Amino acid sequence: MRSYIQFLTTPTADTPGTSLLLHFDSKRYLIGHISEGTQRACIERGTKLVKLSDIFLTGRVEWTSVGGLLGMVLTQADAIKSAAAMAAERDRQKGANAQFAKAKENGSVLGSMSGSTKKDTAPPRTLTIHGGTNLTHMLATARRFIFRKGMPLRIEELDDEGECSPTAQTSPAHPDNPYTDSDTKPSVSSTFQHTPTWSDENIQVWALRISLPSPGAQEAAVSSKSAKKRAFDEYAAADTLSSTALDESRDRDQQIRKAVVSEMFDSDWRLDALVEATLSDVKGPAAVFVRNAGSGHIEEYKGPVPWGAASTEEDPPYDIKVLVRKPWPGALIETLPPTNPSSTALSYIIKNHYQRGKFLPRMAAQLGVKPGPQFSQLAQGKSVTAEGGRVVTPDMVLEKGKVGGGVAVVDLPTTDYVEGLIGRAEWKASQVMEGVGAIIWILGPGVGDDERLRRFVGDLPQLKHVVSSRDYCPNYLAFDSAAKSAIRLHQVDPLRFPVPVHDNIALPQPGSRQGSASEEAHSPFIAARRGEAVQLEPSVEMQDALVQPFLNTAKVWQDTPGNVLDMAREGRVMVQRHAELDQEADLPGKNVEIIALGTGSALPSKHRNVSATLLRVPGYGSYLIDCGENTLGQLRRVLEPEQLAEVLRDLKAIWISHLHADHHLGTVAVIKARYEELRREKSAEELEESEVRWRRSSPLAILEHEKPLFVISDEGMVNWLGEYASVEDFGYGQTIPLLVKPVKDAQGRSTRLTWNGVELGFNTPDARLNKAMTTAMGVSDIQAVSVSHCHDARAVTLSFPDGFKFSYSGDCRPSRAFAEIGRGSTVLLHEATFDDELKGDAVAKRHSTTSEALGVGIAMGARRVLLTHFSQRYQKIPVMDALDGAELQLETDLDAANAPDGAVNAYLMPTQARTMPDPSGEVITVKKAAVRDMKVAVAFDYMRVKVGEIAHLEHFSPALRALFEAAEEEGEEQEVDEEETGGEAKKKKKPRENKGSVSGDRAKGGKGSIDPGAAVH
């Protein structure tokens, strides 16, 4: 049976981790890092994960290595659910067809139609994730925004004591395998055993737990020996009690986390389950119902509620009985048990099972065994008793077996782990190492230079040593489809569409160590390549056939259609001709730069990443507007390392519009990158002084003396970051998490901002605080409103001291309240998920169409409108001319009354939303002239445009439309694999020959440039 392990990713700017895929006919296993960008890499390569059964995480549990896990699991759950639904439908249809045919033969067709076909439902497929300490805690922190049904998720966590859940699977025993005791279950102890930590029908796995040396352990042991003596019984009893209590507490905490994770993916909770409660006890905003006393029917409650407007003496008592949706169990856990960061890093030795030799029937017959059942038993490795009472064992009648091929995957984040690795007993145990033919090294910066590691590798010359590291693997373009689009956009308008930063040659990558050991003449390591495979069976050997060459940027450049280039030249002429007309003297913030980092919706695709926009306001700061998965990777592609460092130092705030995974899963990585950048420029004394100030000083002192990063969102987002901060120090302790809450006061709609219960703002009675806030954040006011999308979804307006005003919709239906706070906006960034012909989808999923987004801009009187958050089903731009005369009615922000309670929202389950147009709201007519006056542009990933230049983009619209029409004809539009979605996707177009691909070896390219003469060799 052929099996091989393949490199899905090696470290680049937007695939920061190393991901491996182990292939068997029946199953797939992911091994290594599930970093941000891993899911998108699978989509780019068309890698099928429907057969994925297990994920083996290497290294430490920290965001760098597991940042893409939540998104990956979400997608897997959806794919499994879709596939199961389609399979059930196919089975039902087959049964119905068979029943119909049988009835037709019997002449009772009509009678058969009323019958039903029952079929046993297959149990849902389980996904098992293996990893180190805090894996379960990390997953449980996401309970507020992840809820799926029908995919049991099992966690095998090897904790710092070397123990894991006693659920290790055993493989069928092989009596003639000298390394497997059929009467012994796999050990889960940290003490070395010959038996594997885990196994299934395909592989055996030995987990190598490597911890950092503890300098204080020896001193503590000496101190305890010199302590005053006590009676032995007293000492032992107290020590046992303490240890037992600690173990029980730790086990209880872990069970809570496991229960939460179980409910996140395999709950029997139902959205339509209602429970009775007193209205005063209901946590709002929430959907509230009552039972009609006359009819007994359940109706929506339309009376006063104890949330929303400020309380008054005239408020009625809220002691009536109402019906509310039952919160799902995970939402009832307000706070997880505490945990601490762990330094333990995991590696694995993975081997195929021992392969039993061929059965020799002639030999069995000579030993008196009769053909039949006993032959079968011997072939299966079982002993039998022949005639005459002779016991015949399998080794008497089987050819010599073969030890399964294997590979070690070793993850060393720093050189501190080298000693712990090379001292492992497994390396000298023939029972483990026989059959292992290669080691895949996942190394942190500089680890490959360690002399101890070099000696260790030199002592194992019989093994192949493949290394994946920023020191050995270049920063190539990992997402070919997105890079092709960016290059062609650059040809259309080079001023606003940069070529993604990359370098196919230079080693090490920027930010890694100095020097390049990978170029040494006698380096013991083979540099890993994307797509490269290590075959395990029938023999261990390197396979280059699947290696994916670097994108040949020169070929992409050459293949851009000539008519597109002609139109682009015409566009540049029009820009020069209309330069003065496009400039408006009274336009605030002309030099404000908007960088589109992610313009797609729901999940990453080939051409668009998920939501994120960088706003660079000269003189005030930089601001991230939403921060979907791999936002940091997108920044690294748009900005050179020096520019990125400047942006991170200048980053003042991150706004998260709502708690959907495609809008916030990149936040931790960005905060951590900024934290590390700021620490690099401080001395040890300055760092200590800063840490003391953050722990002990007042909010005002921190605002005035530190460079805080504000994370502005709702309570769920803040709580998620706070809980994850106990897994690793990513800089959360030096951020100001601001809770934003729309409120109504005597002056109308306003916004309340609080930090740890302390109200902050720009118009408080404390003038010094107001000034400190404006200085620290750079803005003069923040206004937010609830919008119709999901629980606690917000739209926001940022105002700056120079008059520049920026409004962002987040995900929502067109909102009258948002139009009100955004009146006079310089720039409106609005979602336009669906084209107008798909308005039904927009209503059902609480998104906006193109004309609805423009209607909000007209209602605001916005000077510029930028459209974003497009459905991933197509890669094109909307035709604005087709919107002339479209009418829409702005809706009231009644999402809170209809959104499910707690963490459960419209994105996480079938939407129960209703459209809520306000009968008194103004009707907006989208006129071509009004759209032209606003100056509308469509956002693309990597686009960099200054506010004063947005008007220039309309001159390139003909070229852009022609470009994407050509791409569609070539079959380069987004394709969705039907196997991944269970057949839900529309039929894929058959792509034409990809003229931009390169066959053969790698293509060299310059650093972030397009070289028409790039060599292919």
mmCIF file of C-alpha atoms in Angstrom, residues 13-313:
data_model
loop_
_atom_site.group_PDB
_atom_site.id
_atom_site.type_symbol
_atom_site.label_atom_id
_atom_site.label_comp_id
_atom_site.label_asym_id
_atom_site.label_seq_id
_atom_site.Cartn_x
_atom_site.Cartn_y
_atom_site.Cartn_z
ATOM 1 C CA ALA A 13 5.363 35.722 4.542
ATOM 2 C CA ASP A 14 1.790 34.439 4.375
ATOM 3 C CA THR A 15 2.292 30.748 5.185
ATOM 4 C CA PRO A 16 4.394 31.170 8.338
ATOM 5 C CA GLY A 17 4.318 27.527 9.393
ATOM 6 C CA THR A 18 5.254 24.126 8.006
ATOM 7 C CA SER A 19 2.295 21.879 7.166
ATOM 8 C CA LEU A 20 2.582 18.268 6.051
ATOM 9 C CA LEU A 21 -0.060 15.917 4.677
ATOM 10 C CA LEU A 22 0.290 12.164 5.163
ATOM 11 C CA HIS A 23 -1.589 10.282 2.414
ATOM 12 C CA PHE A 24 -3.201 6.871 2.650
ATOM 13 C CA ASP A 25 -5.955 5.593 0.395
ATOM 14 C CA SER A 26 -8.407 5.500 3.269
ATOM 15 C CA LYS A 27 -7.309 8.511 5.341
ATOM 16 C CA ARG A 28 -5.353 11.746 5.467
ATOM 17 C CA TYR A 29 -3.349 13.126 8.393
ATOM 18 C CA LEU A 30 -2.199 16.732 8.824
ATOM 19 C CA ILE A 31 1.125 17.064 10.660
ATOM 20 C CA GLY A 32 3.141 20.067 11.795
ATOM 21 C CA HIS A 33 1.755 23.588 12.064
ATOM 22 C CA ILE A 34 -1.766 24.693 11.225
ATOM 23 C CA SER A 35 -0.762 28.321 10.947
ATOM 24 C CA GLU A 36 -2.741 31.171 9.490
ATOM 25 C CA GLY A 37 -2.843 30.667 5.740
ATOM 26 C CA THR A 38 -2.811 26.852 5.845
ATOM 27 C CA GLN A 39 -6.448 26.561 4.818
ATOM 28 C CA ARG A 40 -5.944 28.974 1.936
ATOM 29 C CA ALA A 41 -2.885 27.000 0.816
ATOM 30 C CA CYS A 42 -5.038 23.872 0.629
ATOM 31 C CA ILE A 43 -7.614 25.749 -1.444
ATOM 32 C CA GLU A 44 -4.894 27.077 -3.746
ATOM 33 C CA ARG A 45 -3.476 23.605 -4.358
ATOM 34 C CA GLY A 46 -6.850 21.881 -4.553
ATOM 35 C CA THR A 47 -5.836 19.643 -1.662
ATOM 36 C CA LYS A 48 -8.749 17.456 -0.615
ATOM 37 C CA LEU A 49 -9.277 17.093 3.135
ATOM 38 C CA VAL A 50 -12.574 15.219 3.152
ATOM 39 C CA LYS A 51 -10.681 12.103 4.288
ATOM 40 C CA LEU A 52 -8.847 13.977 7.057
ATOM 41 C CA SER A 53 -9.113 12.016 10.306
ATOM 42 C CA ASP A 54 -6.292 13.297 12.543
ATOM 43 C CA ILE A 55 -4.183 16.410 13.036
ATOM 44 C CA PHE A 56 -0.819 16.053 14.791
ATOM 45 C CA LEU A 57 0.387 19.473 15.940
ATOM 46 C CA THR A 58 4.106 19.881 16.443
ATOM 47 C CA GLY A 59 6.026 22.432 18.478
ATOM 48 C CA ARG A 60 4.474 24.581 21.188
ATOM 49 C CA VAL A 61 0.807 25.498 21.418
ATOM 50 C CA GLU A 62 1.089 29.146 20.404
ATOM 51 C CA TRP A 63 -0.539 31.275 17.735
ATOM 52 C CA THR A 64 2.406 31.017 15.343
ATOM 53 C CA SER A 65 1.800 27.280 14.997
ATOM 54 C CA VAL A 66 -1.968 26.939 15.606
ATOM 55 C CA GLY A 67 -3.381 30.266 14.365
ATOM 56 C CA GLY A 68 -5.126 28.607 11.417
ATOM 57 C CA LEU A 69 -6.581 25.715 13.387
ATOM 58 C CA LEU A 70 -9.917 27.343 14.260
ATOM 59 C CA GLY A 71 -10.638 28.298 10.665
ATOM 60 C CA MET A 72 -9.526 24.890 9.423
ATOM 61 C CA VAL A 73 -11.800 23.050 11.854
ATOM 62 C CA LEU A 74 -14.743 25.304 10.968
ATOM 63 C CA THR A 75 -14.326 24.504 7.290
ATOM 64 C CA GLN A 76 -13.921 20.791 8.005
ATOM 65 C CA ALA A 77 -17.120 20.770 10.050
ATOM 66 C CA ASP A 78 -19.030 22.439 7.232
ATOM 67 C CA ALA A 79 -17.572 20.090 4.619
ATOM 68 C CA ILE A 80 -18.410 17.009 6.685
ATOM 69 C CA LYS A 81 -21.952 18.237 7.313
ATOM 70 C CA SER A 82 -22.500 18.996 3.634
ATOM 71 C CA ALA A 83 -21.029 15.681 2.521
ATOM 72 C CA ALA A 84 -23.174 13.780 5.047
ATOM 73 C CA ALA A 85 -26.308 15.606 3.932
ATOM 74 C CA MET A 86 -25.619 14.880 0.272
ATOM 75 C CA ALA A 87 -24.841 11.228 1.010
ATOM 76 C CA ALA A 88 -28.067 10.886 2.964
ATOM 77 C CA GLU A 89 -29.998 12.474 0.109
ATOM 78 C CA ARG A 90 -28.381 10.127 -2.405
ATOM 79 C CA ASP A 91 -29.224 7.126 -0.221
ATOM 80 C CA ARG A 92 -32.779 8.363 0.185
ATOM 81 C CA GLN A 93 -33.139 8.843 -3.557
ATOM 82 C CA LYS A 94 -31.696 5.411 -4.298
ATOM 83 C CA GLY A 95 -34.113 3.856 -1.816
ATOM 84 C CA ALA A 96 -37.028 5.743 -3.256
ATOM 85 C CA ASN A 97 -36.090 4.718 -6.785
ATOM 86 C CA ALA A 98 -35.756 1.087 -5.769
ATOM 87 C CA GLN A 99 -39.103 1.217 -3.970
ATOM 88 C CA PHE A 100 -40.725 2.819 -6.999
ATOM 89 C CA ALA A 101 -39.315 0.179 -9.345
ATOM 90 C CA LYS A 102 -40.511 -2.621 -7.095
ATOM 91 C CA ALA A 103 -43.934 -1.085 -6.785
ATOM 92 C CA LYS A 104 -44.123 -0.649 -10.539
ATOM 93 C CA GLU A 105 -43.476 -4.358 -10.999
ATOM 94 C CA ASN A 106 -46.279 -5.097 -8.538
ATOM 95 C CA GLY A 107 -48.621 -2.615 -10.185
ATOM 96 C CA SER A 108 -48.984 -0.433 -7.062
ATOM 97 C CA VAL A 109 -47.026 2.678 -7.997
ATOM 98 C CA LEU A 110 -49.355 5.181 -6.384
ATOM 99 C CA GLY A 111 -49.440 3.333 -3.119
ATOM 100 C CA SER A 112 -45.690 3.170 -2.931
ATOM 101 C CA MET A 113 -45.285 6.929 -3.160
ATOM 102 C CA SER A 114 -46.641 7.430 0.338
ATOM 103 C CA GLY A 115 -44.182 5.043 1.899
ATOM 104 C CA SER A 116 -40.843 6.041 3.388
ATOM 105 C CA THR A 117 -37.468 4.460 3.052
ATOM 106 C CA LYS A 118 -35.596 4.079 6.309
ATOM 107 C CA LYS A 119 -31.879 3.582 6.421
ATOM 108 C CA ASP A 120 -29.520 3.377 9.329
ATOM 109 C CA THR A 121 -27.641 6.652 9.630
ATOM 110 C CA ALA A 122 -23.870 6.293 9.668
ATOM 111 C CA PRO A 123 -22.238 7.766 12.763
ATOM 112 C CA PRO A 124 -20.706 11.203 12.215
ATOM 113 C CA ARG A 125 -17.020 11.169 11.363
ATOM 114 C CA THR A 126 -14.712 12.218 14.177
ATOM 115 C CA LEU A 127 -11.771 14.554 13.805
ATOM 116 C CA THR A 128 -9.004 14.008 16.343
ATOM 117 C CA ILE A 129 -6.460 16.724 17.143
ATOM 118 C CA HIS A 130 -3.235 15.729 18.897
ATOM 119 C CA GLY A 131 -1.118 18.404 20.520
ATOM 120 C CA GLY A 132 0.602 19.750 23.575
ATOM 121 C CA THR A 133 -0.435 21.499 26.744
ATOM 122 C CA ASN A 134 -3.160 24.159 26.401
ATOM 123 C CA LEU A 135 -4.544 22.811 23.114
ATOM 124 C CA THR A 136 -7.974 22.191 24.654
ATOM 125 C CA HIS A 137 -7.918 25.565 26.381
ATOM 126 C CA MET A 138 -7.068 27.333 23.122
ATOM 127 C CA LEU A 139 -10.001 25.696 21.341
ATOM 128 C CA ALA A 140 -12.401 26.373 24.211
ATOM 129 C CA THR A 141 -11.658 30.103 24.126
ATOM 130 C CA ALA A 142 -13.448 30.211 20.757
ATOM 131 C CA ARG A 143 -16.782 29.023 22.173
ATOM 132 C CA ARG A 144 -18.316 32.488 21.782
ATOM 133 C CA PHE A 145 -18.024 32.446 18.005
ATOM 134 C CA ILE A 146 -17.760 28.806 16.938
ATOM 135 C CA PHE A 147 -20.751 26.515 16.947
ATOM 136 C CA ARG A 148 -21.156 23.537 14.651
ATOM 137 C CA LYS A 149 -23.204 20.362 14.881
ATOM 138 C CA GLY A 150 -22.459 16.898 13.613
ATOM 139 C CA MET A 151 -18.668 16.707 13.781
ATOM 140 C CA PRO A 152 -17.425 15.163 17.033
ATOM 141 C CA LEU A 153 -14.040 16.652 17.877
ATOM 142 C CA ARG A 154 -11.702 14.617 20.049
ATOM 143 C CA ILE A 155 -8.657 16.205 21.666
ATOM 144 C CA GLU A 156 -5.581 14.150 22.556
ATOM 145 C CA GLU A 157 -3.543 16.574 24.648
ATOM 146 C CA LEU A 158 -0.154 15.520 25.915
ATOM 147 C CA ASP A 159 0.282 17.704 28.969
ATOM 148 C CA ASP A 160 3.415 18.883 30.747
ATOM 149 C CA GLU A 161 3.411 15.754 32.883
ATOM 150 C CA GLY A 162 3.634 13.610 29.761
ATOM 151 C CA GLU A 163 0.103 12.288 30.098
ATOM 152 C CA CYS A 164 -2.729 12.309 27.614
ATOM 153 C CA SER A 165 -6.362 11.306 27.665
ATOM 154 C CA PRO A 166 -6.648 7.510 27.984
ATOM 155 C CA THR A 167 -8.270 7.184 24.568
ATOM 156 C CA ALA A 168 -5.305 5.995 22.531
ATOM 157 C CA GLN A 169 -6.459 3.668 19.780
ATOM 158 C CA THR A 170 -4.867 0.289 19.306
ATOM 159 C CA SER A 171 -4.129 -1.227 15.964
ATOM 160 C CA PRO A 172 -4.764 -4.874 15.127
ATOM 161 C CA ALA A 173 -2.042 -7.008 16.659
ATOM 162 C CA HIS A 174 0.509 -8.725 14.486
ATOM 163 C CA PRO A 175 1.698 -11.849 16.333
ATOM 164 C CA ASP A 176 4.797 -12.148 14.184
ATOM 165 C CA ASN A 177 5.754 -8.511 14.709
ATOM 166 C CA PRO A 178 8.626 -8.575 17.225
ATOM 167 C CA TYR A 179 7.862 -4.983 18.262
ATOM 168 C CA THR A 180 4.157 -5.288 19.124
ATOM 169 C CA ASP A 181 2.835 -7.088 22.175
ATOM 170 C CA SER A 182 -0.736 -8.049 21.341
ATOM 171 C CA ASP A 183 -1.627 -8.196 25.034
ATOM 172 C CA THR A 184 -0.365 -4.682 25.795
ATOM 173 C CA LYS A 185 -2.182 -1.425 25.052
ATOM 174 C CA PRO A 186 -0.190 1.603 23.903
ATOM 175 C CA SER A 187 1.474 3.463 26.698
ATOM 176 C CA VAL A 188 0.534 7.067 27.443
ATOM 177 C CA SER A 189 3.340 7.575 29.902
ATOM 178 C CA SER A 190 6.245 9.926 29.466
ATOM 179 C CA THR A 191 8.551 7.022 30.357
ATOM 180 C CA PHE A 192 9.952 5.506 27.174
ATOM 181 C CA GLN A 193 8.181 2.361 26.054
ATOM 182 C CA HIS A 194 8.549 0.296 22.907
ATOM 183 C CA THR A 195 4.842 0.569 22.310
ATOM 184 C CA PRO A 196 3.567 3.682 20.508
ATOM 185 C CA THR A 197 1.753 6.577 22.097
ATOM 186 C CA TRP A 198 -1.062 6.233 19.573
ATOM 187 C CA SER A 199 -1.959 4.071 16.630
ATOM 188 C CA ASP A 200 -4.736 3.240 14.216
ATOM 189 C CA GLU A 201 -5.099 0.834 11.307
ATOM 190 C CA ASN A 202 -2.519 2.722 9.228
ATOM 191 C CA ILE A 203 0.197 4.163 11.446
ATOM 192 C CA GLN A 204 1.953 4.018 14.799
ATOM 193 C CA VAL A 205 2.970 7.272 16.458
ATOM 194 C CA TRP A 206 5.545 7.927 19.152
ATOM 195 C CA ALA A 207 5.139 11.406 20.640
ATOM 196 C CA LEU A 208 8.393 13.074 21.667
ATOM 197 C CA ARG A 209 7.718 15.605 24.389
ATOM 198 C CA ILE A 210 10.619 18.067 24.696
ATOM 199 C CA SER A 211 10.626 20.571 27.541
ATOM 200 C CA LEU A 212 13.013 23.345 28.362
ATOM 201 C CA PRO A 213 15.426 22.621 31.214
ATOM 202 C CA SER A 214 14.274 24.056 34.509
ATOM 203 C CA PRO A 215 17.189 25.885 36.182
ATOM 204 C CA GLY A 216 15.505 26.009 39.567
ATOM 205 C CA ALA A 217 14.546 22.352 39.816
ATOM 206 C CA GLN A 218 17.847 21.101 41.242
ATOM 207 C CA GLU A 219 18.061 23.877 43.830
ATOM 208 C CA ALA A 220 14.533 23.150 44.957
ATOM 209 C CA ALA A 221 15.341 19.477 45.382
ATOM 210 C CA VAL A 222 18.450 20.238 47.496
ATOM 211 C CA SER A 223 16.467 22.679 49.621
ATOM 212 C CA SER A 224 13.759 20.155 50.335
ATOM 213 C CA LYS A 225 16.313 17.584 51.509
ATOM 214 C CA SER A 226 17.804 19.996 54.022
ATOM 215 C CA ALA A 227 14.437 20.989 55.498
ATOM 216 C CA LYS A 228 13.607 20.075 59.079
ATOM 217 C CA LYS A 229 12.648 16.443 59.520
ATOM 218 C CA ARG A 230 9.075 15.420 60.201
ATOM 219 C CA ALA A 231 7.616 12.064 60.936
ATOM 220 C CA PHE A 232 7.579 10.056 57.724
ATOM 221 C CA ASP A 233 3.860 9.269 57.936
ATOM 222 C CA GLU A 234 3.008 12.953 58.468
ATOM 223 C CA TYR A 235 5.225 14.035 55.588
ATOM 224 C CA ALA A 236 3.924 11.389 53.190
ATOM 225 C CA ALA A 237 0.270 12.010 54.081
ATOM 226 C CA ALA A 238 0.552 15.764 53.605
ATOM 227 C CA ASP A 239 2.481 15.365 50.378
ATOM 228 C CA THR A 240 0.007 12.837 48.999
ATOM 229 C CA LEU A 241 -2.945 15.032 49.951
ATOM 230 C CA SER A 242 -1.415 18.042 48.240
ATOM 231 C CA SER A 243 -0.549 16.086 45.115
ATOM 232 C CA THR A 244 -3.950 14.410 44.960
ATOM 233 C CA ALA A 245 -5.819 17.685 45.418
ATOM 234 C CA LEU A 246 -3.722 19.313 42.725
ATOM 235 C CA ASP A 247 -4.315 16.445 40.313
ATOM 236 C CA GLU A 248 -8.037 16.459 40.999
ATOM 237 C CA SER A 249 -8.257 20.189 40.452
ATOM 238 C CA ARG A 250 -6.291 19.986 37.218
ATOM 239 C CA ASP A 251 -8.407 17.087 35.987
ATOM 240 C CA ARG A 252 -11.635 18.916 36.873
ATOM 241 C CA ASP A 253 -10.517 22.014 34.986
ATOM 242 C CA GLN A 254 -9.577 19.953 31.959
ATOM 243 C CA GLN A 255 -12.931 18.183 31.964
ATOM 244 C CA ILE A 256 -14.657 21.569 31.854
ATOM 245 C CA ARG A 257 -12.602 22.567 28.834
ATOM 246 C CA LYS A 258 -13.275 19.260 27.096
ATOM 247 C CA ALA A 259 -17.000 19.578 27.710
ATOM 248 C CA VAL A 260 -16.980 23.047 26.188
ATOM 249 C CA VAL A 261 -15.130 21.863 23.072
ATOM 250 C CA SER A 262 -17.501 18.922 22.722
ATOM 251 C CA GLU A 263 -20.498 21.235 22.793
ATOM 252 C CA MET A 264 -18.888 23.485 20.188
ATOM 253 C CA PHE A 265 -18.905 20.767 17.541
ATOM 254 C CA ASP A 266 -21.334 18.020 18.500
ATOM 255 C CA SER A 267 -24.149 19.525 20.541
ATOM 256 C CA ASP A 268 -27.810 18.545 20.470
ATOM 257 C CA TRP A 269 -28.757 22.171 21.143
ATOM 258 C CA ARG A 270 -31.583 23.562 18.984
ATOM 259 C CA LEU A 271 -32.166 27.152 17.954
ATOM 260 C CA ASP A 272 -35.949 26.867 18.280
ATOM 261 C CA ALA A 273 -35.893 25.591 21.869
ATOM 262 C CA LEU A 274 -37.558 28.186 24.132
ATOM 263 C CA VAL A 275 -37.449 28.389 27.915
ATOM 264 C CA GLU A 276 -39.508 30.479 30.331
ATOM 265 C CA ALA A 277 -37.833 33.303 32.238
ATOM 266 C CA THR A 278 -38.672 36.519 34.021
ATOM 267 C CA LEU A 279 -38.110 39.480 31.719
ATOM 268 C CA SER A 280 -35.951 41.247 34.303
ATOM 269 C CA ASP A 281 -33.566 38.271 34.300
ATOM 270 C CA VAL A 282 -33.123 38.194 30.531
ATOM 271 C CA LYS A 283 -29.733 39.401 29.358
ATOM 272 C CA GLY A 284 -30.322 41.742 26.474
ATOM 273 C CA PRO A 285 -30.436 42.397 23.711
ATOM 274 C CA ALA A 286 -32.320 39.180 23.003
ATOM 275 C CA ALA A 287 -35.287 37.819 21.083
ATOM 276 C CA VAL A 288 -38.278 37.663 23.465
ATOM 277 C CA PHE A 289 -41.573 35.841 22.931
ATOM 278 C CA VAL A 290 -44.830 35.347 24.851
ATOM 279 C CA ARG A 291 -47.627 32.826 24.605
ATOM 280 C CA ASN A 292 -50.968 34.289 23.522
ATOM 281 C CA ALA A 293 -53.412 33.678 26.361
ATOM 282 C CA GLY A 294 -56.305 33.216 23.942
ATOM 283 C CA SER A 295 -54.891 31.139 21.097
ATOM 284 C CA GLY A 296 -51.971 29.572 22.914
ATOM 285 C CA HIS A 297 -49.704 30.503 20.000
ATOM 286 C CA ILE A 298 -46.215 31.866 20.575
ATOM 287 C CA GLU A 299 -45.845 35.466 19.468
ATOM 288 C CA GLU A 300 -43.082 38.034 19.492
ATOM 289 C CA TYR A 301 -43.059 40.207 22.607
ATOM 290 C CA LYS A 302 -43.414 43.880 21.622
ATOM 291 C CA GLY A 303 -43.524 45.538 25.024
ATOM 292 C CA PRO A 304 -40.831 47.510 26.859
ATOM 293 C CA VAL A 305 -37.573 45.784 27.706
ATOM 294 C CA PRO A 306 -35.023 46.510 30.442
ATOM 295 C CA TRP A 307 -32.203 47.261 28.010
ATOM 296 C CA GLY A 308 -31.594 49.865 25.345
ATOM 297 C CA ALA A 309 -32.652 53.327 26.542
ATOM 298 C CA ALA A 310 -31.535 54.618 29.912
ATOM 299 C CA SER A 311 -33.801 53.651 32.818
ATOM 300 C CA THR A 312 -36.338 56.162 34.154
ATOM 301 C CA GLU A 313 -38.724 56.267 37.077
#
